[in-house]
CSV table of C-alpha atoms and ligand atoms in Angstrom, one decimal:
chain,number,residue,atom,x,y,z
U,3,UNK,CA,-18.8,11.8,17.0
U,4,UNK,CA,-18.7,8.8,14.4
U,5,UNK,CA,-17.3,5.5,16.4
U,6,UNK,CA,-15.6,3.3,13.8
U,7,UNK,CA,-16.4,0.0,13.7
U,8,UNK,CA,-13.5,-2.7,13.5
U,9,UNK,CA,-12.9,-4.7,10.6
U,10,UNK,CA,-14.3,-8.1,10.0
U,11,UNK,CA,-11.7,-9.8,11.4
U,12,UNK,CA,-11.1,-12.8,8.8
U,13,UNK,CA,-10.5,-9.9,6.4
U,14,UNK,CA,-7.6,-8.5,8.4
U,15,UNK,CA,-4.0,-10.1,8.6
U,16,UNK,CA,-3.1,-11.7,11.9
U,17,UNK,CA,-0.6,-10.0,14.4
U,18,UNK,CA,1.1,-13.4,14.6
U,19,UNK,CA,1.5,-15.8,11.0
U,20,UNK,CA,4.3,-18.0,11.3
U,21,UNK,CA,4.9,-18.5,8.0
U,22,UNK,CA,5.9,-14.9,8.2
U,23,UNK,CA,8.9,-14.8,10.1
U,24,UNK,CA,9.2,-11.7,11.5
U,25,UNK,CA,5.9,-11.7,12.6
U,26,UNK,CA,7.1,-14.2,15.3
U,27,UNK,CA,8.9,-11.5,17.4
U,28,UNK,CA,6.7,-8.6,16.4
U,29,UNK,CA,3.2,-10.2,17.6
U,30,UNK,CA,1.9,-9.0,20.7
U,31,UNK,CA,2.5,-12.0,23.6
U,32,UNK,CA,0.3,-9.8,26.1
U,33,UNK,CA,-3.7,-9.7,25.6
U,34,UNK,CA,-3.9,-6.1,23.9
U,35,UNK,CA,-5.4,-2.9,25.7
U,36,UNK,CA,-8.3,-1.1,24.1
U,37,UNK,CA,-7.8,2.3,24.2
U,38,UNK,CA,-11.3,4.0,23.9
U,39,UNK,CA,-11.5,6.5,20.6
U,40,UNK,CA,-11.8,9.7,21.0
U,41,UNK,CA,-12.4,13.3,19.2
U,42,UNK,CA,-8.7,13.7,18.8
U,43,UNK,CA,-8.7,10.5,16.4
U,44,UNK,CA,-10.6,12.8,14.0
U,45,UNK,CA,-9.2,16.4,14.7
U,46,UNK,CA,-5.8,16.4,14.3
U,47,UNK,CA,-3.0,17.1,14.4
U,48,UNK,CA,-3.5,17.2,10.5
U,49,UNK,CA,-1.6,17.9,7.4
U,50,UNK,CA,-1.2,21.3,6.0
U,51,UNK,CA,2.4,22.5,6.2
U,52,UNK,CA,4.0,20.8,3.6
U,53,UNK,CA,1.7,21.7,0.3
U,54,UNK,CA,2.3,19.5,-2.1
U,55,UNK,CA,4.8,19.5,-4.9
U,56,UNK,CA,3.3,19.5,-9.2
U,57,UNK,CA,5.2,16.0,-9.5
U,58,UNK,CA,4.6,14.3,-5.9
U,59,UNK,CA,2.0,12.1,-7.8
U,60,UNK,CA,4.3,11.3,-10.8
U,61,UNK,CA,7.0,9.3,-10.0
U,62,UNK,CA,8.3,9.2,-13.7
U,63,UNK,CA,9.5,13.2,-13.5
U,64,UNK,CA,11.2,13.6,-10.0
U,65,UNK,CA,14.5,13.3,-12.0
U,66,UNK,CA,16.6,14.5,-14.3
U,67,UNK,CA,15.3,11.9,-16.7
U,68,UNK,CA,12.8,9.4,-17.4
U,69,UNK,CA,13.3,6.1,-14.9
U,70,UNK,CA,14.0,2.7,-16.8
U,71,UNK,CA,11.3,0.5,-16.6
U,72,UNK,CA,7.4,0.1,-17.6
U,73,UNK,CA,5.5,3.2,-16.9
U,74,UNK,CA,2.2,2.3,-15.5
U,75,UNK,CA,-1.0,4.2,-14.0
U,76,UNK,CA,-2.1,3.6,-10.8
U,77,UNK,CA,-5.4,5.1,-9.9
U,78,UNK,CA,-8.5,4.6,-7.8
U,79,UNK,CA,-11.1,5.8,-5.0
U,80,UNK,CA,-10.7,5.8,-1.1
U,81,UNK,CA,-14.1,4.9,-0.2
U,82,UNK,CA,-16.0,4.7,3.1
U,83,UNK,CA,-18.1,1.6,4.7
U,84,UNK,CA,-21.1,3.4,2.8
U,85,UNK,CA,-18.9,3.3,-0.5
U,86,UNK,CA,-19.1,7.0,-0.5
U,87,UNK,CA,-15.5,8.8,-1.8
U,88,UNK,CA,-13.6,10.2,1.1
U,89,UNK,CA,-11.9,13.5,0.1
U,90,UNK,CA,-9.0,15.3,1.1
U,91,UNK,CA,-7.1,11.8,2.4
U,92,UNK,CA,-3.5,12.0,2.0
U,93,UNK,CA,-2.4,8.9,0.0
U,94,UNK,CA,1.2,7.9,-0.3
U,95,UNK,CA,2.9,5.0,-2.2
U,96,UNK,CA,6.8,4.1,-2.1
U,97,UNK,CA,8.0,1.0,-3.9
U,98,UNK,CA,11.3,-1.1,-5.2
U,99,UNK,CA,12.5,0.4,-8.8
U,100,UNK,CA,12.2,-2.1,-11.9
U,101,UNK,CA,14.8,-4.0,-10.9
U,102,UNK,CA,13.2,-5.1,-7.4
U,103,UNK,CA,15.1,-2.6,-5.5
U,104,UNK,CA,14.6,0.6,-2.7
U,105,UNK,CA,16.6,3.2,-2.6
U,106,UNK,CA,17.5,2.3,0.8
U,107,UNK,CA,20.6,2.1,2.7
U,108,UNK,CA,19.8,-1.4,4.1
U,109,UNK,CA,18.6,-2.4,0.9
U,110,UNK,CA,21.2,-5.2,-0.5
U,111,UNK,CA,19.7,-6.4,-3.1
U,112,UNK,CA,22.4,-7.1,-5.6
U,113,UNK,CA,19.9,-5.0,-8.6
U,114,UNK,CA,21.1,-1.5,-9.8
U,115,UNK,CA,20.0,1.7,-8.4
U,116,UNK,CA,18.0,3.5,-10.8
U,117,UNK,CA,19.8,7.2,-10.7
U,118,UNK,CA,16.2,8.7,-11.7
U,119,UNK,CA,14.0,7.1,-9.8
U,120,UNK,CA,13.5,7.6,-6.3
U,121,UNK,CA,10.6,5.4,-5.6
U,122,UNK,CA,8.0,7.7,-3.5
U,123,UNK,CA,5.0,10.3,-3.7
U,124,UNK,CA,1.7,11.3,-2.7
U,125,UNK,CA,-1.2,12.7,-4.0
U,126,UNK,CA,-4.4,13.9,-2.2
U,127,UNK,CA,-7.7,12.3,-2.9
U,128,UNK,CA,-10.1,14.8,-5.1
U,129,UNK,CA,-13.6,15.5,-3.7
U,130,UNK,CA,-14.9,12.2,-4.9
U,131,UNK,CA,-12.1,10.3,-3.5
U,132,UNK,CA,-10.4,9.4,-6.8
U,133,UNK,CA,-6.2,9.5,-6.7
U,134,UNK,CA,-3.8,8.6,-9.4
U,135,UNK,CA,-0.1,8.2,-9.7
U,136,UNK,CA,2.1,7.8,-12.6
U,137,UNK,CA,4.9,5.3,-11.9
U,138,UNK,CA,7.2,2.4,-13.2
U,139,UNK,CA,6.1,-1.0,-12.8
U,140,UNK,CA,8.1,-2.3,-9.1
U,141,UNK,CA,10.3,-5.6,-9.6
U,142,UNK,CA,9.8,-8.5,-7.8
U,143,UNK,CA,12.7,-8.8,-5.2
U,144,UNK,CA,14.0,-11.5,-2.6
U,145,UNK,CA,13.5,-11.5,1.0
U,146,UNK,CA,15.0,-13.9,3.6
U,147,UNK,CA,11.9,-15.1,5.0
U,148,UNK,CA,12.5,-18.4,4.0
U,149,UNK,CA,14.3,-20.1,1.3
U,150,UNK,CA,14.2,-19.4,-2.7
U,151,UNK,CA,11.2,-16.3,-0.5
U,152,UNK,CA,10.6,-13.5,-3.3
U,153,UNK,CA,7.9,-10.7,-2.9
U,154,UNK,CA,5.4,-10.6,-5.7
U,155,UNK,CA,5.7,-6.8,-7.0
U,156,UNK,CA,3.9,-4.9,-4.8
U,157,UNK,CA,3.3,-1.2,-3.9
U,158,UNK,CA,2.8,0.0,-0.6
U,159,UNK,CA,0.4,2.7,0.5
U,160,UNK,CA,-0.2,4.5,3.7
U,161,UNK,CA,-3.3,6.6,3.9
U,162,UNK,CA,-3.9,9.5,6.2
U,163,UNK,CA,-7.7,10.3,7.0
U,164,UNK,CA,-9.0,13.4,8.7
U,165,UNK,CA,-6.1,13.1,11.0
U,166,UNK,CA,-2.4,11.9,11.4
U,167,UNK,CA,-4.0,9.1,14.3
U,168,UNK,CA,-6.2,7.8,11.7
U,169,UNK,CA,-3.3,6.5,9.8
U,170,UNK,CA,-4.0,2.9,7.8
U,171,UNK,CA,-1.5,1.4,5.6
U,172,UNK,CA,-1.0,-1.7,3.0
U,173,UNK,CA,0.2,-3.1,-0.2
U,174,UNK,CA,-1.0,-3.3,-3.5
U,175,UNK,CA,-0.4,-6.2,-6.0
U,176,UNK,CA,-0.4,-7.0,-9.6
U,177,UNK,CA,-3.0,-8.9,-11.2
U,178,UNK,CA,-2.0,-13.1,-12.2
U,179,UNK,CA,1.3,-12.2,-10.5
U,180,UNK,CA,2.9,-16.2,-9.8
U,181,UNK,CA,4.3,-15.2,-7.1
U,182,UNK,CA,1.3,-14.0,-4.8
U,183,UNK,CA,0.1,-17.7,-4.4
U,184,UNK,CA,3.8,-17.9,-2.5
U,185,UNK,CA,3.6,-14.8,-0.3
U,186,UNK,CA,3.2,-15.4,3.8
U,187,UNK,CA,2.1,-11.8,3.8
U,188,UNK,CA,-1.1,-11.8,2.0
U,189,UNK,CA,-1.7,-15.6,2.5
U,190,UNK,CA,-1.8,-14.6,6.1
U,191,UNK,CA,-5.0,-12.8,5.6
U,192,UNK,CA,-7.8,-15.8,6.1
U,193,UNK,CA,-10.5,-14.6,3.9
U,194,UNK,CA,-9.9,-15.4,0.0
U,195,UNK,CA,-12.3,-11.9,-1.0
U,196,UNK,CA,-9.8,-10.0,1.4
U,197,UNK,CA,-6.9,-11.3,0.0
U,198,UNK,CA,-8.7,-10.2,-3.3
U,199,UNK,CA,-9.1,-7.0,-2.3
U,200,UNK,CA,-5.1,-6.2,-2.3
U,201,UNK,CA,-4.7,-7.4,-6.0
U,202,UNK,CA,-5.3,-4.0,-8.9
U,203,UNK,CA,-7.3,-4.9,-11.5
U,204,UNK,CA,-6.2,-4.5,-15.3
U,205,UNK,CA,-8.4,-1.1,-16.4
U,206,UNK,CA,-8.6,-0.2,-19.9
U,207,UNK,CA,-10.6,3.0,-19.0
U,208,UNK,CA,-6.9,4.2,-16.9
U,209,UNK,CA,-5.1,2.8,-19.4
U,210,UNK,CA,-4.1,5.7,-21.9
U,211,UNK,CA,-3.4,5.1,-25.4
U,212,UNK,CA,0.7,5.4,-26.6
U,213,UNK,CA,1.6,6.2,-23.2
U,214,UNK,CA,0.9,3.7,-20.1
U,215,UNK,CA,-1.0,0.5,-19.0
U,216,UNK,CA,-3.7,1.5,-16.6
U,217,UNK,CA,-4.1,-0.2,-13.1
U,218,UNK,CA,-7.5,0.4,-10.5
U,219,UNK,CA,-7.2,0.1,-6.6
U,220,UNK,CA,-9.6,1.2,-4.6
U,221,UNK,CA,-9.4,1.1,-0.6
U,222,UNK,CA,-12.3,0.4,1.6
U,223,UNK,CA,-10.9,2.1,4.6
U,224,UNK,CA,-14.1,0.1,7.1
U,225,UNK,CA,-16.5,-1.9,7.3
U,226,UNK,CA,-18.0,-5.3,5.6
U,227,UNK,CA,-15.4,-4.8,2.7
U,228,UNK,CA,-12.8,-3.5,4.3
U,229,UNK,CA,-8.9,-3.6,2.7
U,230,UNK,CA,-6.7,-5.6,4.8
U,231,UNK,CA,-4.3,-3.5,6.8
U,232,UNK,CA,-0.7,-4.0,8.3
U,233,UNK,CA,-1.7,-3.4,11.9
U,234,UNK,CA,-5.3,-3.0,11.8
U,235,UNK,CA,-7.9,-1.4,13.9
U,236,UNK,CA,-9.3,-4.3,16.1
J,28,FE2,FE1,8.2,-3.8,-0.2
């Protein structure tokens, strides 16, 4: 059986970041208990009911219409500690329309709704661990966390492995973004490459020509150069 090793653990966001509000009554106040891995971690349950739909990875035609925004492209590998693709991971992304907001009841965000936009899909990594999603670019929206506190547009992912146990999930940003240098969530992460890690990179070669700015984020899912995780393996 493979044991996976835990992440570095300056690349991986505390439980506890002041800074972060709600972090304050979410950390654990009890040392944690280590609950040994096991075969199940890797052999289910596991997806395979649900197949999934033509336009689950194009976020731009769940709709009657086109959404209102900047389409972008959003593509990249899930890679091992090796660096070796991982295939067959389930990879899914929800996000705030152009506006900055979720279509979410206890979203208040006073920013419209966009009527063709819904804001989630998923897409199963290829045998070489490449995905890709067509999307609008997310807007920036406020949060309460402290005052004038606005989220730098981000993306959120979850990732699904060999099984639903092995479930990892975390944010993607946009490159030169002013407002990441302001974020508690990805300043809580203490190593500066980690932090790095969370920001796309500008890609010509996704880019494609008369159609849609092309972005690259690729996810480490262990080892040296692991992505930072919400709730990480420790
Ligand atoms: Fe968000």
């Amino acid at each position: 059986m493979i044991e996976f090793p835990p992440a570095p653990p300056e690349s991986q966001p505390p439980y506890r970041h002041d800074p972060y509000v709600s972090s304050r009554r979410r950390a654990p106040r009890q040392p944690l208990i280590s609950i040994p891995q096991t075969l199940s971690e890797l052999t289910g349950p596991m997806y395979g009911h649900n197949p999934i739909g033509e336009t689950d990875n194009d976020l731009t035609r769940q709709c009657a219409d086109a959404p209102q925004g900047e389409r972008i492209l959003v593509a990249g590998r899930v890679l091992d500690e090796d660096g070796r693709g991982v295939p067959n991971a389930m990879v899914e992304i929800w996000q705030a329309n152009a506006a900055g907001r979720y279509r979410h009841s206890r979203d208040a965000h006073h920013a419209p709704l966009d009527p063709n936009f819904l804001g989630a899909g998923r897409v199963l990594t290829d045998g070489a661990g490449n995905y890709r999603f067509t999307t609008i670019k997310p807007g920036a929206y406020p949060w309460r966390n402290h005052d004038n506190a606005w989220r730098p547009a981000h993306i959120h992912f979850s990732l699904f492995g060999a099984g639903l146990l092995s479930r990892l999930v975390t944010q993607m940003y946009f490159p030169n973004d002013p407002l990441i240098p302001l974020d508690p969530l990805i300043n809580g992460i203490p190593d500066a490459a980690a932090r790095g890690r969370l920001i796309s990179s500008f890609d010509l070669a996704v880019t494609e020509p008369e159609w849609a700015l092309g972005y690259r984020f690729d996810v480490v899912l262990r080892g040296r150069d692991c992505t930072p995780f919400e709730e990480p393996r420790r």
